[in-house]
Amino acid sequence: MSAAPVEVVPMLPAAWVDRIFAKLTVRYGTAFRARYAGVEEQMLHADWAEQLAWFRRHPDAIAYALNNLPDDRAPTVAEFRRLCNQAPQPVAALLSNSQTRKPPPPEVAEKLKAFQNRITSRGAA
């Protein structure tokens, strides 16, 4: 019996980690940097890039976490990952999941199509 293939997710790009660290430094100042005193910067960034790798496909979750940082103290990478996991599912993903469900009644389908058209036209403006 063969094991299911394991998906290897590339690490989060270094530029993304740099932006996360910049936001955390601005928000928490020296308290954020002091938490990692004595840890080599490159190793620290590599750890965050590895721990947040899954969110490479979900940058909206990272944006959610950065917009919902705790007020009292800087999050650890585990706490930041939990914040990312709390992000609401994007509307596009919800709509794409609809193929696995029973089709809506015609009147609901018409309203959904009108709603999708409004969202698409707003994005184009």
Tab-separated table of N, CA, C and O in Angstrom:
chain	number	residue	atom	x	y	z
A	1	MET	N	0.844	-1.172	0.000
A	1	MET	CA	0.000	0.000	0.000
A	1	MET	C	0.895	1.242	0.000
A	1	MET	O	1.775	1.382	0.835
A	2	SER	N	0.684	2.124	-0.956
A	2	SER	CA	1.506	3.329	-1.030
A	2	SER	C	0.824	4.469	-0.287
A	2	SER	O	-0.399	4.558	-0.241
A	3	ALA	N	1.638	5.312	0.273
A	3	ALA	CA	1.127	6.462	1.014
A	3	ALA	C	0.649	7.528	0.040
A	3	ALA	O	1.120	7.615	-1.092
A	4	ALA	N	-0.297	8.323	0.495
A	4	ALA	CA	-0.783	9.433	-0.324
A	4	ALA	C	0.356	10.408	-0.546
A	4	ALA	O	1.190	10.614	0.336
A	5	PRO	N	0.416	11.002	-1.735
A	5	PRO	CA	1.504	11.955	-1.986
A	5	PRO	C	1.396	13.163	-1.062
A	5	PRO	O	0.306	13.630	-0.748
A	6	VAL	N	2.534	13.628	-0.636
A	6	VAL	CA	2.602	14.794	0.240
A	6	VAL	C	2.861	16.012	-0.629
A	6	VAL	O	3.787	16.012	-1.439
A	7	GLU	N	2.019	17.023	-0.484
A	7	GLU	CA	2.198	18.238	-1.260
A	7	GLU	C	3.249	19.112	-0.588
A	7	GLU	O	3.160	19.418	0.595
A	8	VAL	N	4.245	19.485	-1.341
A	8	VAL	CA	5.285	20.371	-0.831
A	8	VAL	C	4.905	21.793	-1.239
A	8	VAL	O	4.757	22.087	-2.420
A	9	VAL	N	4.711	22.639	-0.248
A	9	VAL	CA	4.337	24.021	-0.503
A	9	VAL	C	5.584	24.886	-0.374
A	9	VAL	O	6.274	24.828	0.642
A	10	PRO	N	5.891	25.659	-1.418
A	10	PRO	CA	7.070	26.530	-1.324
A	10	PRO	C	6.936	27.508	-0.162
A	10	PRO	O	5.836	27.910	0.205
A	11	MET	N	8.078	27.880	0.368
A	11	MET	CA	8.082	28.834	1.481
A	11	MET	C	7.505	30.168	1.033
A	11	MET	O	7.474	30.479	-0.151
A	12	LEU	N	7.044	30.921	2.004
A	12	LEU	CA	6.543	32.260	1.733
A	12	LEU	C	7.686	33.089	1.152
A	12	LEU	O	8.818	33.000	1.641
A	13	PRO	N	7.442	33.872	0.118
A	13	PRO	CA	8.527	34.684	-0.453
A	13	PRO	C	9.160	35.607	0.593
A	13	PRO	O	8.467	36.150	1.457
A	14	ALA	N	10.453	35.796	0.472
A	14	ALA	CA	11.186	36.631	1.421
A	14	ALA	C	10.623	38.046	1.480
A	14	ALA	O	10.542	38.648	2.557
A	15	ALA	N	10.209	38.570	0.347
A	15	ALA	CA	9.645	39.928	0.322
A	15	ALA	C	8.373	40.008	1.170
A	15	ALA	O	8.111	41.030	1.808
A	16	TRP	N	7.591	38.933	1.187
A	16	TRP	CA	6.366	38.927	2.000
A	16	TRP	C	6.720	38.947	3.484
A	16	TRP	O	6.103	39.654	4.261
A	17	VAL	N	7.716	38.130	3.854
A	17	VAL	CA	8.137	38.091	5.259
A	17	VAL	C	8.688	39.457	5.658
A	17	VAL	O	8.403	39.954	6.753
A	18	ASP	N	9.450	40.072	4.774
A	18	ASP	CA	9.978	41.415	5.054
A	18	ASP	C	8.850	42.396	5.327
A	18	ASP	O	8.936	43.206	6.257
A	19	ARG	N	7.785	42.317	4.543
A	19	ARG	CA	6.654	43.238	4.732
A	19	ARG	C	5.914	42.954	6.039
A	19	ARG	O	5.478	43.873	6.728
A	20	ILE	N	5.788	41.677	6.381
A	20	ILE	CA	5.152	41.319	7.657
A	20	ILE	C	5.986	41.881	8.808
A	20	ILE	O	5.446	42.509	9.724
A	21	PHE	N	7.295	41.664	8.747
A	21	PHE	CA	8.169	42.163	9.806
A	21	PHE	C	8.147	43.684	9.882
A	21	PHE	O	8.183	44.252	10.980
A	22	ALA	N	8.087	44.345	8.742
A	22	ALA	CA	8.023	45.808	8.745
A	22	ALA	C	6.756	46.277	9.455
A	22	ALA	O	6.801	47.188	10.296
A	23	LYS	N	5.635	45.639	9.160
A	23	LYS	CA	4.372	46.018	9.808
A	23	LYS	C	4.441	45.757	11.314
A	23	LYS	O	4.022	46.604	12.121
A	24	LEU	N	4.970	44.606	11.698
A	24	LEU	CA	5.059	44.275	13.119
A	24	LEU	C	6.025	45.216	13.843
A	24	LEU	O	5.792	45.588	14.998
A	25	THR	N	7.092	45.624	13.175
A	25	THR	CA	8.057	46.552	13.772
A	25	THR	C	7.430	47.930	13.960
A	25	THR	O	7.607	48.562	15.007
A	26	VAL	N	6.689	48.381	12.955
A	26	VAL	CA	6.017	49.680	13.076
A	26	VAL	C	4.971	49.635	14.187
A	26	VAL	O	4.877	50.553	15.000
A	27	ARG	N	4.217	48.559	14.246
A	27	ARG	CA	3.138	48.454	15.236
A	27	ARG	C	3.663	48.307	16.653
A	27	ARG	O	3.179	48.925	17.577
A	28	TYR	N	4.682	47.445	16.849
A	28	TYR	CA	5.119	47.104	18.204
A	28	TYR	C	6.494	47.654	18.564
A	28	TYR	O	6.944	47.497	19.702
A	29	GLY	N	7.187	48.242	17.599
A	29	GLY	CA	8.477	48.868	17.872
A	29	GLY	C	9.518	47.903	18.385
A	29	GLY	O	9.599	46.751	17.970
A	30	THR	N	10.298	48.377	19.322
A	30	THR	CA	11.414	47.587	19.844
A	30	THR	C	10.958	46.339	20.588
A	30	THR	O	11.712	45.377	20.704
A	31	ALA	N	9.724	46.322	21.053
A	31	ALA	CA	9.219	45.138	21.754
A	31	ALA	C	9.195	43.922	20.819
A	31	ALA	O	9.502	42.805	21.238
A	32	PHE	N	8.859	44.150	19.557
A	32	PHE	CA	8.856	43.045	18.598
A	32	PHE	C	10.276	42.551	18.355
A	32	PHE	O	10.556	41.357	18.410
A	33	ARG	N	11.178	43.455	18.103
A	33	ARG	CA	12.571	43.073	17.833
A	33	ARG	C	13.231	42.461	19.069
A	33	ARG	O	14.023	41.526	18.959
A	34	ALA	N	12.914	42.975	20.250
A	34	ALA	CA	13.512	42.471	21.488
A	34	ALA	C	13.125	41.007	21.745
A	34	ALA	O	13.912	40.248	22.316
A	35	ARG	N	11.938	40.623	21.311
A	35	ARG	CA	11.485	39.241	21.506
A	35	ARG	C	12.462	38.260	20.867
A	35	ARG	O	12.647	37.143	21.344
A	36	TYR	N	13.104	38.672	19.775
A	36	TYR	CA	14.002	37.790	19.045
A	36	TYR	C	15.472	38.197	19.171
A	36	TYR	O	16.292	37.837	18.333
A	37	ALA	N	15.790	38.909	20.213
A	37	ALA	CA	17.183	39.322	20.444
A	37	ALA	C	18.071	38.081	20.494
A	37	ALA	O	17.742	37.079	21.136
A	38	GLY	N	19.172	38.135	19.795
A	38	GLY	CA	20.107	37.018	19.791
A	38	GLY	C	19.818	35.977	18.721
A	38	GLY	O	20.611	35.055	18.533
A	39	VAL	N	18.692	36.102	18.030
A	39	VAL	CA	18.370	35.164	16.955
A	39	VAL	C	18.813	35.796	15.642
A	39	VAL	O	18.496	36.955	15.365
A	40	GLU	N	19.538	35.039	14.856
A	40	GLU	CA	20.012	35.550	13.577
A	40	GLU	C	18.822	35.911	12.693
A	40	GLU	O	17.881	35.121	12.530
A	41	GLU	N	18.861	37.103	12.136
A	41	GLU	CA	17.756	37.640	11.325
A	41	GLU	C	17.372	36.701	10.186
A	41	GLU	O	16.185	36.452	9.949
A	42	GLN	N	18.343	36.161	9.496
A	42	GLN	CA	18.075	35.275	8.364
A	42	GLN	C	17.344	34.011	8.819
A	42	GLN	O	16.409	33.558	8.162
A	43	MET	N	17.750	33.457	9.950
A	43	MET	CA	17.097	32.258	10.477
A	43	MET	C	15.668	32.570	10.906
A	43	MET	O	14.754	31.770	10.691
A	44	LEU	N	15.475	33.731	11.512
A	44	LEU	CA	14.154	34.150	11.957
A	44	LEU	C	13.207	34.290	10.766
A	44	LEU	O	12.093	33.757	10.776
A	45	HIS	N	13.667	34.974	9.730
A	45	HIS	CA	12.854	35.144	8.527
A	45	HIS	C	12.552	33.797	7.870
A	45	HIS	O	11.428	33.576	7.409
A	46	ALA	N	13.528	32.919	7.827
A	46	ALA	CA	13.333	31.599	7.228
A	46	ALA	C	12.287	30.798	7.995
A	46	ALA	O	11.469	30.097	7.391
A	47	ASP	N	12.302	30.898	9.315
A	47	ASP	CA	11.309	30.180	10.118
A	47	ASP	C	9.899	30.692	9.826
A	47	ASP	O	8.978	29.902	9.636
A	48	TRP	N	9.733	32.010	9.790
A	48	TRP	CA	8.419	32.580	9.486
A	48	TRP	C	7.986	32.188	8.070
A	48	TRP	O	6.823	31.858	7.834
A	49	ALA	N	8.924	32.202	7.114
A	49	ALA	CA	8.596	31.828	5.738
A	49	ALA	C	8.127	30.380	5.663
A	49	ALA	O	7.188	30.055	4.932
A	50	GLU	N	8.740	29.519	6.439
A	50	GLU	CA	8.353	28.110	6.465
A	50	GLU	C	7.011	27.926	7.169
A	50	GLU	O	6.123	27.238	6.668
A	51	GLN	N	6.856	28.551	8.322
A	51	GLN	CA	5.639	28.388	9.111
A	51	GLN	C	4.393	28.969	8.424
A	51	GLN	O	3.284	28.520	8.681
A	52	LEU	N	4.598	29.962	7.570
A	52	LEU	CA	3.466	30.617	6.894
A	52	LEU	C	3.363	30.201	5.428
A	52	LEU	O	2.607	30.809	4.660
A	53	ALA	N	4.097	29.167	5.025
A	53	ALA	CA	4.166	28.756	3.614
A	53	ALA	C	2.786	28.515	3.007
A	53	ALA	O	2.538	28.904	1.864
A	54	TRP	N	1.881	27.900	3.732
A	54	TRP	CA	0.563	27.574	3.178
A	54	TRP	C	-0.176	28.828	2.726
A	54	TRP	O	-0.940	28.791	1.768
A	55	PHE	N	0.089	29.948	3.362
A	55	PHE	CA	-0.629	31.183	3.056
A	55	PHE	C	-0.100	31.867	1.796
A	55	PHE	O	-0.630	32.891	1.382
A	56	ARG	N	0.909	31.279	1.178
A	56	ARG	CA	1.378	31.780	-0.123
A	56	ARG	C	0.222	31.763	-1.116
A	56	ARG	O	0.103	32.633	-1.961
A	57	ARG	N	-0.634	30.776	-0.992
A	57	ARG	CA	-1.812	30.654	-1.860
A	57	ARG	C	-2.996	31.469	-1.345
A	57	ARG	O	-4.025	31.543	-2.004
A	58	HIS	N	-2.848	32.036	-0.163
A	58	HIS	CA	-3.953	32.770	0.462
A	58	HIS	C	-3.458	34.094	1.054
A	58	HIS	O	-3.516	34.296	2.266
A	59	PRO	N	-2.945	34.977	0.204
A	59	PRO	CA	-2.413	36.244	0.726
A	59	PRO	C	-3.474	37.078	1.438
A	59	PRO	O	-3.145	37.879	2.301
A	60	ASP	N	-4.742	36.865	1.099
A	60	ASP	CA	-5.822	37.570	1.785
A	60	ASP	C	-5.847	37.222	3.272
A	60	ASP	O	-6.207	38.057	4.100
A	61	ALA	N	-5.443	36.014	3.623
A	61	ALA	CA	-5.398	35.606	5.030
A	61	ALA	C	-4.286	36.348	5.770
A	61	ALA	O	-4.450	36.740	6.928
A	62	ILE	N	-3.168	36.574	5.087
A	62	ILE	CA	-2.079	37.344	5.694
A	62	ILE	C	-2.525	38.786	5.896
A	62	ILE	O	-2.288	39.386	6.947
A	63	ALA	N	-3.197	39.342	4.891
A	63	ALA	CA	-3.710	40.712	5.012
A	63	ALA	C	-4.691	40.810	6.173
A	63	ALA	O	-4.666	41.769	6.951
A	64	TYR	N	-5.538	39.796	6.332
A	64	TYR	CA	-6.496	39.774	7.445
A	64	TYR	C	-5.743	39.801	8.775
A	64	TYR	O	-6.092	40.572	9.674
A	65	ALA	N	-4.725	38.969	8.889
A	65	ALA	CA	-3.953	38.916	10.135
A	65	ALA	C	-3.303	40.261	10.430
A	65	ALA	O	-3.337	40.742	11.571
A	66	LEU	N	-2.719	40.880	9.415
A	66	LEU	CA	-2.063	42.179	9.618
A	66	LEU	C	-3.058	43.269	9.994
A	66	LEU	O	-2.714	44.213	10.703
A	67	ASN	N	-4.297	43.130	9.538
A	67	ASN	CA	-5.337	44.110	9.875
A	67	ASN	C	-6.024	43.820	11.202
A	67	ASN	O	-6.853	44.613	11.651
A	68	ASN	N	-5.701	42.679	11.804
A	68	ASN	CA	-6.347	42.290	13.062
A	68	ASN	C	-5.328	41.889	14.124
A	68	ASN	O	-5.554	40.974	14.917
A	69	LEU	N	-4.214	42.594	14.138
A	69	LEU	CA	-3.169	42.313	15.121
A	69	LEU	C	-3.651	42.662	16.526
A	69	LEU	O	-4.432	43.609	16.701
A	70	PRO	N	-3.181	41.916	17.523
A	70	PRO	CA	-3.562	42.244	18.901
A	70	PRO	C	-2.978	43.597	19.310
A	70	PRO	O	-1.925	44.006	18.813
A	71	ASP	N	-3.666	44.284	20.188
A	71	ASP	CA	-3.217	45.604	20.632
A	71	ASP	C	-2.093	45.534	21.662
A	71	ASP	O	-1.249	46.415	21.712
A	72	ASP	N	-2.099	44.487	22.468
A	72	ASP	CA	-1.220	44.467	23.631
A	72	ASP	C	0.209	44.003	23.384
A	72	ASP	O	1.134	44.472	24.034
A	73	ARG	N	0.417	43.066	22.430
A	73	ARG	CA	1.773	42.577	22.213
A	73	ARG	C	1.879	41.928	20.835
A	73	ARG	O	0.888	41.464	20.282
A	74	ALA	N	3.106	41.899	20.340
A	74	ALA	CA	3.365	41.300	19.025
A	74	ALA	C	3.120	39.793	19.069
A	74	ALA	O	3.485	39.129	20.040
A	75	PRO	N	2.514	39.263	18.013
A	75	PRO	CA	2.276	37.814	17.990
A	75	PRO	C	3.551	37.038	17.648
A	75	PRO	O	4.438	37.547	16.964
A	76	THR	N	3.623	35.825	18.152
A	76	THR	CA	4.659	34.889	17.720
A	76	THR	C	4.242	34.381	16.342
A	76	THR	O	3.123	34.648	15.883
A	77	VAL	N	5.075	33.604	15.681
A	77	VAL	CA	4.695	33.068	14.379
A	77	VAL	C	3.480	32.150	14.513
A	77	VAL	O	2.596	32.144	13.658
A	78	ALA	N	3.394	31.387	15.600
A	78	ALA	CA	2.230	30.504	15.807
A	78	ALA	C	0.952	31.324	15.997
A	78	ALA	O	-0.103	30.977	15.454
A	79	GLU	N	1.053	32.410	16.748
A	79	GLU	CA	-0.119	33.276	16.958
A	79	GLU	C	-0.512	33.978	15.656
A	79	GLU	O	-1.698	34.120	15.352
A	80	PHE	N	0.471	34.392	14.873
A	80	PHE	CA	0.186	35.041	13.599
A	80	PHE	C	-0.483	34.048	12.651
A	80	PHE	O	-1.440	34.387	11.949
A	81	ARG	N	-0.018	32.801	12.646
A	81	ARG	CA	-0.632	31.756	11.817
A	81	ARG	C	-2.086	31.537	12.217
A	81	ARG	O	-2.967	31.378	11.374
A	82	ARG	N	-2.354	31.539	13.528
A	82	ARG	CA	-3.746	31.386	13.989
A	82	ARG	C	-4.606	32.551	13.511
A	82	ARG	O	-5.761	32.364	13.130
A	83	LEU	N	-4.054	33.768	13.541
A	83	LEU	CA	-4.790	34.927	13.015
A	83	LEU	C	-5.102	34.723	11.533
A	83	LEU	O	-6.217	35.009	11.085
A	84	CYS	N	-4.132	34.239	10.775
A	84	CYS	CA	-4.362	33.976	9.347
A	84	CYS	C	-5.475	32.948	9.160
A	84	CYS	O	-6.326	33.094	8.275
A	85	ASN	N	-5.478	31.931	10.000
A	85	ASN	CA	-6.495	30.885	9.894
A	85	ASN	C	-7.897	31.380	10.238
A	85	ASN	O	-8.880	30.738	9.893
A	86	GLN	N	-7.991	32.510	10.922
A	86	GLN	CA	-9.291	33.075	11.282
A	86	GLN	C	-9.888	33.922	10.161
A	86	GLN	O	-11.031	34.362	10.256
A	87	ALA	N	-9.130	34.126	9.089
A	87	ALA	CA	-9.610	34.963	7.980
A	87	ALA	C	-10.858	34.341	7.360
A	87	ALA	O	-10.920	33.127	7.181
A	88	PRO	N	-11.838	35.181	7.042
A	88	PRO	CA	-13.022	34.642	6.365
A	88	PRO	C	-12.651	34.136	4.975
A	88	PRO	O	-11.702	34.634	4.361
A	89	GLN	N	-13.395	33.163	4.521
A	89	GLN	CA	-13.143	32.616	3.190
A	89	GLN	C	-13.532	33.665	2.144
A	89	GLN	O	-14.589	34.280	2.249
A	90	PRO	N	-12.690	33.882	1.139
A	90	PRO	CA	-13.000	34.881	0.113
A	90	PRO	C	-14.284	34.535	-0.644
A	90	PRO	O	-14.603	33.360	-0.821
A	91	VAL	N	-14.986	35.551	-1.093
A	91	VAL	CA	-16.241	35.357	-1.828
A	91	VAL	C	-16.004	34.482	-3.052
A	91	VAL	O	-16.792	33.593	-3.340
A	92	ALA	N	-14.925	34.701	-3.760
A	92	ALA	CA	-14.644	33.913	-4.964
A	92	ALA	C	-14.559	32.423	-4.640
A	92	ALA	O	-15.040	31.587	-5.386
A	93	ALA	N	-13.948	32.090	-3.507
A	93	ALA	CA	-13.839	30.680	-3.115
A	93	ALA	C	-15.207	30.115	-2.764
A	93	ALA	O	-15.510	28.975	-3.089
A	94	LEU	N	-16.022	30.919	-2.120
A	94	LEU	CA	-17.369	30.461	-1.791
A	94	LEU	C	-18.161	30.189	-3.061
A	94	LEU	O	-18.878	29.199	-3.164
A	95	LEU	N	-18.015	31.072	-4.044
A	95	LEU	CA	-18.738	30.895	-5.297
A	95	LEU	C	-18.223	29.691	-6.068
A	95	LEU	O	-18.995	28.955	-6.667
A	96	SER	N	-16.914	29.453	-6.039
A	96	SER	CA	-16.360	28.312	-6.774
A	96	SER	C	-16.752	26.993	-6.129
A	96	SER	O	-16.840	25.980	-6.805
A	97	ASN	N	-17.010	26.992	-4.832
A	97	ASN	CA	-17.438	25.770	-4.147
A	97	ASN	C	-18.871	25.399	-4.496
A	97	ASN	O	-19.319	24.311	-4.202
A	98	SER	N	-19.603	26.300	-5.134
A	98	SER	CA	-21.014	26.051	-5.404
A	98	SER	C	-21.204	24.916	-6.410
A	98	SER	O	-22.271	24.352	-6.492
A	99	GLN	N	-20.154	24.556	-7.197
A	99	GLN	CA	-20.309	23.464	-8.155
A	99	GLN	C	-20.504	22.126	-7.459
A	99	GLN	O	-21.034	21.206	-8.056
A	100	THR	N	-20.087	21.995	-6.228
A	100	THR	CA	-20.216	20.723	-5.524
A	100	THR	C	-21.569	20.590	-4.830
A	100	THR	O	-21.878	19.544	-4.311
A	101	ARG	N	-22.340	21.649	-4.848
A	101	ARG	CA	-23.647	21.616	-4.196
A	101	ARG	C	-24.760	21.529	-5.228
A	101	ARG	O	-24.560	21.776	-6.406
A	102	LYS	N	-25.930	21.219	-4.740
A	102	LYS	CA	-27.124	21.181	-5.572
A	102	LYS	C	-27.356	22.583	-6.142
A	102	LYS	O	-27.218	23.573	-5.415
A	103	PRO	N	-27.688	22.700	-7.430
A	103	PRO	CA	-27.909	24.030	-8.009
A	103	PRO	C	-29.072	24.747	-7.311
A	103	PRO	O	-30.041	24.111	-6.896
A	104	PRO	N	-28.961	26.070	-7.195
A	104	PRO	CA	-30.036	26.809	-6.537
A	104	PRO	C	-31.268	26.882	-7.435
A	104	PRO	O	-31.171	26.711	-8.653
A	105	PRO	N	-32.421	27.175	-6.839
A	105	PRO	CA	-33.628	27.371	-7.654
A	105	PRO	C	-33.397	28.511	-8.643
A	105	PRO	O	-32.570	29.397	-8.397
A	106	PRO	N	-34.096	28.529	-9.764
A	106	PRO	CA	-33.860	29.545	-10.810
A	106	PRO	C	-33.907	30.986	-10.313
A	106	PRO	O	-33.068	31.799	-10.696
A	107	GLU	N	-34.843	31.314	-9.431
A	107	GLU	CA	-34.940	32.704	-8.959
A	107	GLU	C	-33.729	33.087	-8.102
A	107	GLU	O	-33.249	34.208	-8.153
A	108	VAL	N	-33.196	32.136	-7.365
A	108	VAL	CA	-31.996	32.391	-6.571
A	108	VAL	C	-30.785	32.495	-7.493
A	108	VAL	O	-29.914	33.356	-7.309
A	109	ALA	N	-30.727	31.643	-8.500
A	109	ALA	CA	-29.626	31.680	-9.456
A	109	ALA	C	-29.567	33.029	-10.170
A	109	ALA	O	-28.484	33.576	-10.391
A	110	GLU	N	-30.727	33.578	-10.529
A	110	GLU	CA	-30.769	34.896	-11.186
A	110	GLU	C	-30.228	35.981	-10.267
A	110	GLU	O	-29.457	36.843	-10.689
A	111	LYS	N	-30.627	35.953	-8.993
A	111	LYS	CA	-30.150	36.949	-8.035
A	111	LYS	C	-28.644	36.808	-7.811
A	111	LYS	O	-27.930	37.806	-7.716
A	112	LEU	N	-28.174	35.573	-7.732
A	112	LEU	CA	-26.740	35.337	-7.554
A	112	LEU	C	-25.960	35.862	-8.750
A	112	LEU	O	-24.934	36.520	-8.596
A	113	LYS	N	-26.450	35.600	-9.950
A	113	LYS	CA	-25.783	36.079	-11.162
A	113	LYS	C	-25.736	37.611	-11.179
A	113	LYS	O	-24.696	38.209	-11.500
A	114	ALA	N	-26.840	38.263	-10.795
A	114	ALA	CA	-26.876	39.727	-10.745
A	114	ALA	C	-25.864	40.246	-9.722
A	114	ALA	O	-25.156	41.230	-9.970
A	115	PHE	N	-25.782	39.566	-8.585
A	115	PHE	CA	-24.828	39.960	-7.540
A	115	PHE	C	-23.391	39.821	-8.051
A	115	PHE	O	-22.562	40.713	-7.880
A	116	GLN	N	-23.088	38.700	-8.705
A	116	GLN	CA	-21.755	38.482	-9.253
A	116	GLN	C	-21.409	39.566	-10.282
A	116	GLN	O	-20.288	40.060	-10.320
A	117	ASN	N	-22.372	39.931	-11.111
A	117	ASN	CA	-22.137	40.974	-12.114
A	117	ASN	C	-21.841	42.316	-11.455
A	117	ASN	O	-20.987	43.063	-11.916
A	118	ARG	N	-22.541	42.636	-10.364
A	118	ARG	CA	-22.287	43.882	-9.651
A	118	ARG	C	-20.892	43.905	-9.067
A	118	ARG	O	-20.182	44.903	-9.138
A	119	ILE	N	-20.479	42.781	-8.476
A	119	ILE	CA	-19.146	42.705	-7.874
A	119	ILE	C	-18.086	42.850	-8.970
A	119	ILE	O	-17.117	43.584	-8.814
A	120	THR	N	-18.278	42.169	-10.076
A	120	THR	CA	-17.318	42.229	-11.186
A	120	THR	C	-17.235	43.645	-11.756
A	120	THR	O	-16.149	44.153	-12.016
A	121	SER	N	-18.372	44.305	-11.894
A	121	SER	CA	-18.351	45.659	-12.467
A	121	SER	C	-17.724	46.652	-11.503
A	121	SER	O	-17.089	47.608	-11.917
A	122	ARG	N	-17.862	46.442	-10.201
A	122	ARG	CA	-17.205	47.329	-9.217
A	122	ARG	C	-15.695	47.162	-9.277
A	122	ARG	O	-14.955	48.124	-9.132
A	123	GLY	N	-15.248	45.932	-9.459
A	123	GLY	CA	-13.811	45.669	-9.523
A	123	GLY	C	-13.182	46.288	-10.752
A	123	GLY	O	-12.024	46.639	-10.769
A	124	ALA	N	-13.963	46.436	-11.821
A	124	ALA	CA	-13.438	47.019	-13.048
A	124	ALA	C	-13.363	48.534	-12.993
A	124	ALA	O	-12.651	49.158	-13.740
A	125	ALA	N	-14.115	49.120	-12.047
A	125	ALA	CA	-14.149	50.588	-11.957
A	125	ALA	C	-12.910	51.137	-11.303
A	125	ALA	O	-12.168	50.539	-10.657
